[in-house]
XYZ file of C-alpha atoms in Angstrom:
620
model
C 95.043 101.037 269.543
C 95.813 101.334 273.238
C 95.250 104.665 275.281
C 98.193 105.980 276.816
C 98.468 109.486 276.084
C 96.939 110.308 279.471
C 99.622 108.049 281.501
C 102.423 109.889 279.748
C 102.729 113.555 282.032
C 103.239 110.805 284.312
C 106.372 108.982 283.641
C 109.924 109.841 283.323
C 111.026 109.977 279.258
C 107.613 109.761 277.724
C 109.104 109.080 274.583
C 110.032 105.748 275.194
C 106.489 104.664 274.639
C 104.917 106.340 272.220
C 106.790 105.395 268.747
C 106.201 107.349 265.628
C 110.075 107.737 264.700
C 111.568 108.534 261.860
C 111.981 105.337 259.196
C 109.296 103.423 261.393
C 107.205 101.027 259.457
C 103.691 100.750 259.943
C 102.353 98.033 257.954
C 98.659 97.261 257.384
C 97.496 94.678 259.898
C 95.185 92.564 258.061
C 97.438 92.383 255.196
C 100.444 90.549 257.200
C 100.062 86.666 257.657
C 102.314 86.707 260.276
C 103.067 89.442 262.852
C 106.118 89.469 264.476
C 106.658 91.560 267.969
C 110.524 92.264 268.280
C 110.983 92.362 272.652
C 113.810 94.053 273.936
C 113.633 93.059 277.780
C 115.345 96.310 278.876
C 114.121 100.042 278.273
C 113.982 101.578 274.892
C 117.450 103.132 275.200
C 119.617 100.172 275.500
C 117.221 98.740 272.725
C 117.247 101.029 270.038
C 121.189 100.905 270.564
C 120.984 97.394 269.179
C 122.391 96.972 265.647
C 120.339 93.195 265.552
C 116.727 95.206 266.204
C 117.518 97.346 263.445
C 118.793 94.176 260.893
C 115.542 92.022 261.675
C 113.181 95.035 261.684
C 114.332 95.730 257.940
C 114.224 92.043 257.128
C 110.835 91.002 258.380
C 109.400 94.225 257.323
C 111.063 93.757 253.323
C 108.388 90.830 253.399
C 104.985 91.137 251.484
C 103.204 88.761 254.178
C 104.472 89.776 257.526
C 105.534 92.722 259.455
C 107.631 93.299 262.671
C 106.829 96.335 265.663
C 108.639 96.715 268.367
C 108.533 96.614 272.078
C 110.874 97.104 274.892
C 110.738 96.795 279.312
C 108.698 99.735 280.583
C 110.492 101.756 283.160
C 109.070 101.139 287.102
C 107.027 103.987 287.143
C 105.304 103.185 283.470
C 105.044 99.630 284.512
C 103.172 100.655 287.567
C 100.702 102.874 285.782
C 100.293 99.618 283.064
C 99.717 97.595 285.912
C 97.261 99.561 288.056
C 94.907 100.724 284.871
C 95.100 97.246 283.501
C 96.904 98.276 280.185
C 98.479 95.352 278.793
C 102.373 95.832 277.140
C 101.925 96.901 273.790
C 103.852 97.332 270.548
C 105.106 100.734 269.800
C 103.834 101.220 266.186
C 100.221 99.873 265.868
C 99.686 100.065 269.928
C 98.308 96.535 270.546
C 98.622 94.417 272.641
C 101.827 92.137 272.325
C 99.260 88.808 272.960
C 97.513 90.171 269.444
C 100.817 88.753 267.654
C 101.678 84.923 266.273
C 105.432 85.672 267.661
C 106.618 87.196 270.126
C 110.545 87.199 269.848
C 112.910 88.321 272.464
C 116.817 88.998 272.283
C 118.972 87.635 274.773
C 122.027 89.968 275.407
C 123.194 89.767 278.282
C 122.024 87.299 281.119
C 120.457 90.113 283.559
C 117.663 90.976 281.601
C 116.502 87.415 281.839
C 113.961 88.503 284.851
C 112.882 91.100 282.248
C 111.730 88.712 279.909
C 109.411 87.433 282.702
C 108.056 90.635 283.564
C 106.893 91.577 280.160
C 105.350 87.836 279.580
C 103.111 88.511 282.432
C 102.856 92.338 281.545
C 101.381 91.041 277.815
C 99.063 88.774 279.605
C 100.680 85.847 278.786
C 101.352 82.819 280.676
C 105.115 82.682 282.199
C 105.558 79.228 281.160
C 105.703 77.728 278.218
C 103.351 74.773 278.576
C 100.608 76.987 280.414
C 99.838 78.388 276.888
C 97.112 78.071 274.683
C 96.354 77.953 271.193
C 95.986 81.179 269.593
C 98.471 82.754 271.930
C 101.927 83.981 270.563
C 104.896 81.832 270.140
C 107.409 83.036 272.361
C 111.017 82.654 271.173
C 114.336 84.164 272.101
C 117.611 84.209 269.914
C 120.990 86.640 270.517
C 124.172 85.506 272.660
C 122.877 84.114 275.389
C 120.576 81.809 273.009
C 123.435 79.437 272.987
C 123.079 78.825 276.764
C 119.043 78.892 277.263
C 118.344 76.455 279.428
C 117.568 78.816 282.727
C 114.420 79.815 280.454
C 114.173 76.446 278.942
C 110.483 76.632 280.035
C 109.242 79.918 279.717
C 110.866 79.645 275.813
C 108.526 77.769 273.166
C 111.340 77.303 270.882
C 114.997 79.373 270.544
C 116.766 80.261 267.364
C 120.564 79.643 267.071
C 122.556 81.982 264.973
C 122.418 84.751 262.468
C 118.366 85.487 262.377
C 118.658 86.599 258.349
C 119.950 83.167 257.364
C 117.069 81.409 258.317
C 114.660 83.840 260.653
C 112.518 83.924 257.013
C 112.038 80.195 257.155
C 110.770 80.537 260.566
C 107.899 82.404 259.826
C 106.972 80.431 256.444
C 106.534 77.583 258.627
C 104.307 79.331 261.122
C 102.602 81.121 258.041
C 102.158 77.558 256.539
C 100.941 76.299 259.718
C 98.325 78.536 260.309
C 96.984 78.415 256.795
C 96.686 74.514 257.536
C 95.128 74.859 260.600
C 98.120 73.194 262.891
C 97.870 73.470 266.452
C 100.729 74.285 268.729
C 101.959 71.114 269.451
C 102.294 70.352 265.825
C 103.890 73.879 264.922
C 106.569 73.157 267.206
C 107.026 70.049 266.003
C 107.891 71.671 262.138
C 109.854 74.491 264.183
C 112.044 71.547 265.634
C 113.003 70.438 262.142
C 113.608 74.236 261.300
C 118.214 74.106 261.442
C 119.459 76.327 263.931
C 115.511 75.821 266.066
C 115.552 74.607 269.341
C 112.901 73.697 271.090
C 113.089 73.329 274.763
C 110.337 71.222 275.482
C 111.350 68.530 273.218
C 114.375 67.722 275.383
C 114.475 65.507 278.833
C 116.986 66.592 280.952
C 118.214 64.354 283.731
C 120.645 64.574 286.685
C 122.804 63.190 288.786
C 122.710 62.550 292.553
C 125.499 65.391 292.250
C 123.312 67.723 290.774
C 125.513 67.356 287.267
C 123.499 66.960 283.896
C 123.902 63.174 283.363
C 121.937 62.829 279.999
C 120.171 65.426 277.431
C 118.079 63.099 275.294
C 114.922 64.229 272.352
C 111.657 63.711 273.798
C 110.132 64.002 270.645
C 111.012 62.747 267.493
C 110.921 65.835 265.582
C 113.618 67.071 268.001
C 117.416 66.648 266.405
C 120.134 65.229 269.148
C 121.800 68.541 268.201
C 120.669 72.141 267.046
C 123.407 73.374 264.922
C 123.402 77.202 264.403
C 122.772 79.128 261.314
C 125.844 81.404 259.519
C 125.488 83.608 256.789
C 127.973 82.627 254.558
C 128.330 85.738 252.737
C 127.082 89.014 253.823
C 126.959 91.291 250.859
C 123.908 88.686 249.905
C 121.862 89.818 252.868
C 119.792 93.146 253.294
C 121.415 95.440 255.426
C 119.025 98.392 256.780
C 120.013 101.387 255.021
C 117.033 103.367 256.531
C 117.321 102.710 260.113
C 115.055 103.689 262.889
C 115.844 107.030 264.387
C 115.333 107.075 267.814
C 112.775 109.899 269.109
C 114.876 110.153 272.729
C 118.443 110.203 273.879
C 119.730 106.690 273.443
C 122.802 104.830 274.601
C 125.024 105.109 270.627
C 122.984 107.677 268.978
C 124.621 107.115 265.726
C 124.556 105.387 261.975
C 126.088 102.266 262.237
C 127.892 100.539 259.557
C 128.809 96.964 260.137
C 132.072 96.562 258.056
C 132.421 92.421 259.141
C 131.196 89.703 261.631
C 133.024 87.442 263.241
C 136.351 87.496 265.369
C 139.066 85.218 264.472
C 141.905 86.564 267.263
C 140.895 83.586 269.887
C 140.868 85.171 273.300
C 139.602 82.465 275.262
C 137.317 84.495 277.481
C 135.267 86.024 274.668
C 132.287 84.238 273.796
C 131.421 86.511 270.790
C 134.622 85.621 269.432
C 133.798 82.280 269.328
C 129.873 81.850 268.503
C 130.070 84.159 265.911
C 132.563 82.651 264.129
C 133.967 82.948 260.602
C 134.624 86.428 259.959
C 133.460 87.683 257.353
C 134.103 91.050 255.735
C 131.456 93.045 253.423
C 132.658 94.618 250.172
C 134.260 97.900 251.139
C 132.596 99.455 248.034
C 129.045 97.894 249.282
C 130.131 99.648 252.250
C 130.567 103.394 250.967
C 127.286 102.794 249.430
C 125.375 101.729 252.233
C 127.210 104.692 254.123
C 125.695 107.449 251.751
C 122.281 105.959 251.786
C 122.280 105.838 255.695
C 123.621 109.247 256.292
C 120.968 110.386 253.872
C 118.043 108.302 255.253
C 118.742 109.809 258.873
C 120.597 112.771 259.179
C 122.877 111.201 262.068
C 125.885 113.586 262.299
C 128.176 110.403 263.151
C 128.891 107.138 261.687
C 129.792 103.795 263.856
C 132.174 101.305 261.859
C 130.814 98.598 263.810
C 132.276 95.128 264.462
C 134.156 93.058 267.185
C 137.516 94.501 265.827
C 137.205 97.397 263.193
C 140.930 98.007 262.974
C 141.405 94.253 261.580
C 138.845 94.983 258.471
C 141.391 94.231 255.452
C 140.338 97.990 253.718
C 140.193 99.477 256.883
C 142.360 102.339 255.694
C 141.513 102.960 252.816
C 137.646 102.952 253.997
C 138.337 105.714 256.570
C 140.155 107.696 254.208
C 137.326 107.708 251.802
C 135.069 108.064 254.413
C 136.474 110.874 255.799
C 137.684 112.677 252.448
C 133.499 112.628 251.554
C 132.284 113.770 254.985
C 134.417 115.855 256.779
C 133.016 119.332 254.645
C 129.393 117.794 256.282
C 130.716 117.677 260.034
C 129.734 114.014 259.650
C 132.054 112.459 262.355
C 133.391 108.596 262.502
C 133.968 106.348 265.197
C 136.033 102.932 266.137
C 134.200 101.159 268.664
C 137.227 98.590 269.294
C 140.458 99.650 268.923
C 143.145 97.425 268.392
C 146.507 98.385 270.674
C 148.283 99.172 267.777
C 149.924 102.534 266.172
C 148.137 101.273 263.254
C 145.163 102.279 265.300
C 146.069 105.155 266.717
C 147.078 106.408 263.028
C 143.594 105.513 261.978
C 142.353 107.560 264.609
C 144.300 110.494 263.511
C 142.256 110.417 260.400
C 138.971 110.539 262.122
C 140.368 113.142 264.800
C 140.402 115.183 261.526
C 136.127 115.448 261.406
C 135.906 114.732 265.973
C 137.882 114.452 268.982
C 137.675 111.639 271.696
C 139.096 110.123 274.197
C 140.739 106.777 273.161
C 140.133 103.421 274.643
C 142.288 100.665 274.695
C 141.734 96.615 276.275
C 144.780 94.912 277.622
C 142.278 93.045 279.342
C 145.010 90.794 281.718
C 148.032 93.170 283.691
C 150.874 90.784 282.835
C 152.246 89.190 280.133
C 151.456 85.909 281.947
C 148.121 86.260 282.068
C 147.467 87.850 278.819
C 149.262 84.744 277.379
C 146.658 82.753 279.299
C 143.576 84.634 277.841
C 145.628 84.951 274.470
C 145.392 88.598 274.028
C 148.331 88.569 271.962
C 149.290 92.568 273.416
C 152.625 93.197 275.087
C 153.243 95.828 277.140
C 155.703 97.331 275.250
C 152.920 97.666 272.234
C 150.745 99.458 274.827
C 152.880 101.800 275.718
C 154.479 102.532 271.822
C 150.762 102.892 271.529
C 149.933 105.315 274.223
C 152.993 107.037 273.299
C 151.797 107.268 269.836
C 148.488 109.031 270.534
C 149.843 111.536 273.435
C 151.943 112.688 270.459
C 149.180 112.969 268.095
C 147.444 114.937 270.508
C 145.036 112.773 272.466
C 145.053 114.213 276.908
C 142.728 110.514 277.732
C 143.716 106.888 277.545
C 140.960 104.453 278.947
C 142.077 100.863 279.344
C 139.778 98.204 280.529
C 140.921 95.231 282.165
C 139.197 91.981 283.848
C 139.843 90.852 287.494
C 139.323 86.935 288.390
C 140.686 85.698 285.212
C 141.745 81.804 285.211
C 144.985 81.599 287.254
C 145.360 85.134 288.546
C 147.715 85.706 291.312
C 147.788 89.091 292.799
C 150.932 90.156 290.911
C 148.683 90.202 287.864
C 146.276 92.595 290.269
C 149.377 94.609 290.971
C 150.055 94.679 287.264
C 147.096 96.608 286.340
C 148.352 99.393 288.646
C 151.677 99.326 287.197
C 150.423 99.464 283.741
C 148.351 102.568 283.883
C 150.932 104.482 285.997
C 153.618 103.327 282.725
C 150.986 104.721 280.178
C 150.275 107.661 282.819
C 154.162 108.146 282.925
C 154.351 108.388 279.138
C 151.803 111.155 278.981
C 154.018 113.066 281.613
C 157.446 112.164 279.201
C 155.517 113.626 276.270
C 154.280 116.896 277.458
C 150.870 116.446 277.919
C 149.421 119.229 280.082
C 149.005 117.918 284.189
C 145.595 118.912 284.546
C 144.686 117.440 281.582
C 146.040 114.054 281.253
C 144.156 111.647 282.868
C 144.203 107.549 282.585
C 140.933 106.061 283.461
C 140.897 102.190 284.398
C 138.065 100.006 283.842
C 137.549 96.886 285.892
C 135.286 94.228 285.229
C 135.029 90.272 286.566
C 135.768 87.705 284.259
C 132.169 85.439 283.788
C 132.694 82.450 282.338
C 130.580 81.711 279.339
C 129.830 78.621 277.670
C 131.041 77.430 273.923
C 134.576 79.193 275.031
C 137.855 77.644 275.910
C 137.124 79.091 279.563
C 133.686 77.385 279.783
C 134.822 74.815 282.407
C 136.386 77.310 284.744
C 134.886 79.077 288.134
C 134.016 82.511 288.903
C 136.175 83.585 291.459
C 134.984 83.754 295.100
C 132.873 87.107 295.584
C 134.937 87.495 298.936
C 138.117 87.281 296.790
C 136.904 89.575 293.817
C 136.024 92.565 296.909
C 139.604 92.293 297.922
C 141.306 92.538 294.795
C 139.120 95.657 293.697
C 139.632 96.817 296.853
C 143.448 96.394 296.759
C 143.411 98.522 293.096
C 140.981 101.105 294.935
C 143.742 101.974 297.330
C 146.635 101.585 294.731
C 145.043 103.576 291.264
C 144.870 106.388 293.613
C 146.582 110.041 292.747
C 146.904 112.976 289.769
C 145.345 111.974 286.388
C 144.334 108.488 287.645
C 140.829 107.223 287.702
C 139.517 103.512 288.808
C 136.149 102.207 288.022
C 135.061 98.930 288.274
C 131.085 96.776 287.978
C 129.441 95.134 291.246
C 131.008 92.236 291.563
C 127.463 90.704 292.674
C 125.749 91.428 289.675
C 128.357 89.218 288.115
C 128.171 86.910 289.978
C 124.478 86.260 289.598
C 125.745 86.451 286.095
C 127.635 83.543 286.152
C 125.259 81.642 287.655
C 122.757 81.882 284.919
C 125.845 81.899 281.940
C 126.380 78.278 282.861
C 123.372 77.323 284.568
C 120.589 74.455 283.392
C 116.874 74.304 283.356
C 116.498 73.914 287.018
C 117.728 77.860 287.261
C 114.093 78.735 286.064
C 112.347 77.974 289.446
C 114.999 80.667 290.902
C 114.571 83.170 288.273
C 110.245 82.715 288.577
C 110.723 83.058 292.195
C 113.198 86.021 292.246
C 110.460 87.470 289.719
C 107.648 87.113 291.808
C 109.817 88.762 294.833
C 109.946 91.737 292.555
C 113.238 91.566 290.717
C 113.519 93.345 287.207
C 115.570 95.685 285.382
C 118.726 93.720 287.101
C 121.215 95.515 284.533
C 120.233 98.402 286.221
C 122.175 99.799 289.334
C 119.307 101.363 291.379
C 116.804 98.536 290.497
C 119.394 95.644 291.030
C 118.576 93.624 294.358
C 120.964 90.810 295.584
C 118.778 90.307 298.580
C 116.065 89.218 296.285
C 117.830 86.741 294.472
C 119.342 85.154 297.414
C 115.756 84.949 299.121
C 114.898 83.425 295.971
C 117.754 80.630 295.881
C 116.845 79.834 299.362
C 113.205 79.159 298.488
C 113.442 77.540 295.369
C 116.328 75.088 297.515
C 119.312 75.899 295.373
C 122.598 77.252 295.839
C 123.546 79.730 293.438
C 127.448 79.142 294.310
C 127.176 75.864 292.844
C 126.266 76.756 289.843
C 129.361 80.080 289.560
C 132.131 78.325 291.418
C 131.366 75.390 289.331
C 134.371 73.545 288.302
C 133.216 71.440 284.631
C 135.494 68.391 284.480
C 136.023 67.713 280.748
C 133.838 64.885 280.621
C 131.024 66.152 281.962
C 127.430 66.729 280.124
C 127.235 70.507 280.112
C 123.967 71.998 280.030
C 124.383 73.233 276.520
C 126.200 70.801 275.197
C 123.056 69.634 272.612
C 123.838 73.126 271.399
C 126.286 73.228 268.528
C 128.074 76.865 267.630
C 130.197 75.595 265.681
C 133.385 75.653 267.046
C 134.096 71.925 268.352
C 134.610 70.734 271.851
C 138.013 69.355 271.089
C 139.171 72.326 270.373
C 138.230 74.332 273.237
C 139.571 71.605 275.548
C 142.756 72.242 273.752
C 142.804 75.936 273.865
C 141.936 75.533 277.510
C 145.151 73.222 278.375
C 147.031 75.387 276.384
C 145.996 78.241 278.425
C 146.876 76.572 281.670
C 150.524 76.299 280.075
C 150.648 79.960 279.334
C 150.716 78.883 275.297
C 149.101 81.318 272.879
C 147.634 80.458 269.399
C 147.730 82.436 266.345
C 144.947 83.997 264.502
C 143.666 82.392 261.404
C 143.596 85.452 259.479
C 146.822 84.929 259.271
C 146.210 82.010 256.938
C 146.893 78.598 258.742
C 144.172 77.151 260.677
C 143.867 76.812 264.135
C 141.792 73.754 263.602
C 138.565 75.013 265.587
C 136.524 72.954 263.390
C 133.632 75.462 262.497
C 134.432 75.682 258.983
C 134.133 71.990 257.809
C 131.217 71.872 260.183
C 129.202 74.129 258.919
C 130.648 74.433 255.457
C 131.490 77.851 255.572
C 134.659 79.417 255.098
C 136.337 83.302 256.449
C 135.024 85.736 253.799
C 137.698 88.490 253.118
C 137.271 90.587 250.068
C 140.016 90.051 247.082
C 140.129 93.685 246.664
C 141.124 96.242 248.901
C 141.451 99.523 247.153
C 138.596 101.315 246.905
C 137.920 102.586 243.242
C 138.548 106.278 243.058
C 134.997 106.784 241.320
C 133.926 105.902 244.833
């Protein structure tokens, strides 16, 4: 076990290094075949907020011959210490060093913590790229969202898992358990990885380009390697182990909370989401599985508030009926509940009537688009008029706050859409005046973001806007969202745009990101750490242009750089929803019952899982 205790008077939130929470498993060492290291590349806080750490913790660690710890991105000032006392990254519950594991897995989130996953290679003492290594040395793979566009760490990645990790994570390590009891070396591991479904390996692939700089052909190198890696689904998730003894975190974390996933999967088709697409059926848990696995979290952590989690909570078939129970059993305990997506709906705001019973918040709404052009274009199926029934709704219940969150850039916005936003949240702010909420107290706050566009969506061929043109749009809702009970916030439009870069980028990217690393960029998700200087320095050196890779426009026919990656949902289809975009068409959701004709369910021979029953038995 690593020394630390004497670095931690040092450093800002000691806590985030030291383990030792509550429900943390500490397995014997010598016992466990395989070791698993689960890396975060981003602090503790943002880590320990991740529902997927929690679900492959508790399904590695239900094994007899493995076991999972945890590590996350030291802070600068930890990180320094590390660095100047020679202290290798380490795991949080047995303190070793992370090159003392056979795996080293990282999640991918969100595309700025990609120079993160760098920095804690090379903090773990282990080479950056992926052919540098050795045998013996851990196998470093990455899975989560931005798995299904991996090719700007193609070669820092030994192999990449696509998909839901307890479908087929377990088969993963029987192979490298296998392996290592046969005495395989690396080259021959990766070659059974490759033949792993829903395994990837990077390496095995030759990518070559045009004169353009366009991918002209992705072809297997090796003949383990598949033309295409398919991703894995869980067809049914009441058959999977859910962690109903969760880690508590010792320190404030971003959602300090139990969190009960009622269904995954989005089926409403807005064409900029790429969760809505990759994860793909939904599928909906047993609402009396769900009470259960409520009671036994609340009583395995003490958490005074429980998270209904999902991309849509207010579409969950027993949604009602769920809160009720829900809050009929815990209100007496001051156990509150929370919606983390609301739908624009009196429906919702009724649901959140019956949580404002246990807690009181503000609520949060996404018309995402300012005009009913635009949200026909992005098919977010909201009209203003159910926006402001909605808002009128919850002023009368009693809410004073309405956030709404909205994206700037979106494919074909003119500035009336801009000026749309404005005139929205003055209508909502208007209808908080026409209902008699208090003046001092009412207040609208308005989110802005920038549309990125992400691969395996309808929106995957389009261009992020011009940075010069995203400046003067914010800048033109700056000076109009100005005035009583208004607020405006909105992201840096250059950390999106480095964003986009890497969402659509290929393999070549990894030169940029290596150099950009080696300049000193990390913790890019980060405000105060994030340096656009570096990056561009980086872009120069390296001899690319990162506006060719964000103001990219992808022809149809083109090779995309991820197009060897399959999520499910086929090409046709997203070529269709894209034309039908450009013609302001919208399409239906499947819940509805007819299909939309995506293609993932005869592909991957899965179907939407909603349960028969919806009432929840009164002995419940």
């Amino acid at each position: 076990m690593l020394e630390i205790e004497h670095l931690l008077p040092k450093v800002e939130k000691p806590a985030r290094y030291v383990g030792g929470e509550y429900n943390a498993v500490v397995k014997d060492w010598d016992r466990a075949a395989v070791k698993v290291a689960f890396a975060f590349p981003d602090v503790y806080e943002v880590g320990m907020s991740h529902l997927g750490l929690q679900i492959l913790y508790h399904v590695v660690n239900s094994r007899e011959d493995a076991l999972m710890e945890r590590v996350f991105a030291p802070w600068t000032d930890m990180e320094g210490l590390m660095r100047e006392e020679g202290i290798p990254l380490f795991s949080l519950e047995s303190r070793r060093p992370v090159r003392d594991f056979d795996i080293l897995a990282f999640t991918l989130q969100y595309e700025l913590s990609f120079s993160n996953v760098l920095n804690m290679l090379d903090l773990g003492g282990i080479p950056l790229r992926a052919a540098d290594r050795r045998e013996g040395m851990p196998l470093v793979i990455a899975g989560g969202p931005c798995a299904f566009n991996p090719e700007p760490l193609a070669d820092f990645l030994d192999a990449v898992f696509l998909g839901e990790a307890e479908d087929g994570f377990g088969e993963l390590i029987e192979v490298c358990r296998q392996a290592r009891a046969a005495g395989v070396d690396r080259q021959g591991l990766l070659r059974a990885l490759a033949q792993v479904p829903g395994v990837y390996v990077p390496s095995f692939y030759r990518v070559a380009y045009d004169s353009a700089g366009r991918v002209r052909e992705i072809t297997p190198a090796d003949e383990s390697a598949p033309e295409r890696v398919v991703k894995r689904v869980v067809d049914d998730l009441d058959r999977v182990p859910y962690p109903t003894r969760p880690l508590v975190p010792s320190t404030a974390v971003v959602h300090d909370r139990a969190v009960l996933e009622v269904f995954r999967g989005c089926s409403r088709g807005c064409r900029f989401c790429q969760a809505g697409m990759i994860y793909r059926p939904v599928r909906e848990r047993d609402p009396e599985r769900l009470l259960e696995q409520a009671d036994e979290i609340l009583r395995h952590t003490g958490y005074g508030e429980l998270s209904l989690a999902s991309l849509s909570t207010t579409d969950y078939s027993a949604i009602r009926p769920l809160v009720e129970k829900l809050v009929e059993r815990y209100a007496g305990e001051r156990v509150g509940l929370a919606l983390p997506s609301t739908r624009v709906d009196a429906f919702a705001v009724d649901l959140a009537r019956l949580i404002q019973k246990v807690r009181k918040s503000s609520l949060t709404f996404a018309p995402e688009a300012g005009t009913q052009r635009l949200r026909n274009v992005i098919n977010k199926q909201v009209t203003e008029e159910d926006l402001l029934a909605t808002a009128r709704a919850a002023f009368e219940a009693g809410w004073l706050r309405i956030k709404l969150y909205f994206m700037l850039g979106l494919p074909t916005e003119t500035l009336e859409d801009v000026e749309g936003i404005n005139l929205l949240a003055r209508r909502v702010l208007a209808v908080g005046d026409e209902t008699g909420v208090p003046k001092g107290r009412l207040s609208i706050t308005t989110s802005v973001s920038t549309f990125v566009p992400k691969a395996h969506t309808p929106f995957q061929w389009e261009p992020f806007l011009y940075l010069g043109e995203v400046r003067e749009r914010q800048a033109y809702l700056k000076r109009r969202l100005k005035g009583r009970g208004l607020v405006f916030h909105w992201h840096d439009p250059e950390a999106s745009f480095l964003e986009a870069v890497f969402s659509r980028g290929d393999r070549r990217l990894g030169a940029a990101l290596e150099r950009a690393w080696q300049l000193g960029a990390r913790l890019d998700g980060w405000r105060e750490h994030f340096r656009p200087d570096l990056w561009r320095q980086a872009f120069a050196d390296v001899g690319l242009a990162p506006e060719d890779y964000a103001y990219r426009r992808y022809a149809y026919e083109d090779i995309l750089p991820w197009g060897h990656l399959d999520a499910g949902v086929g090409k046709r289809f997203l070529a269709l929803e894209h034309k039908r975009a450009l013609a302001g068409e919208t399409t239906a959701d499947c819940r509805a019952g007819r299909c939309t004709g995506c293609g993932l369910c005869p592909a991957l021979e899965v179907e939407p899982r909603l349960p028969q029953r919806v009432a929840i038995d009164a002995a419940h």
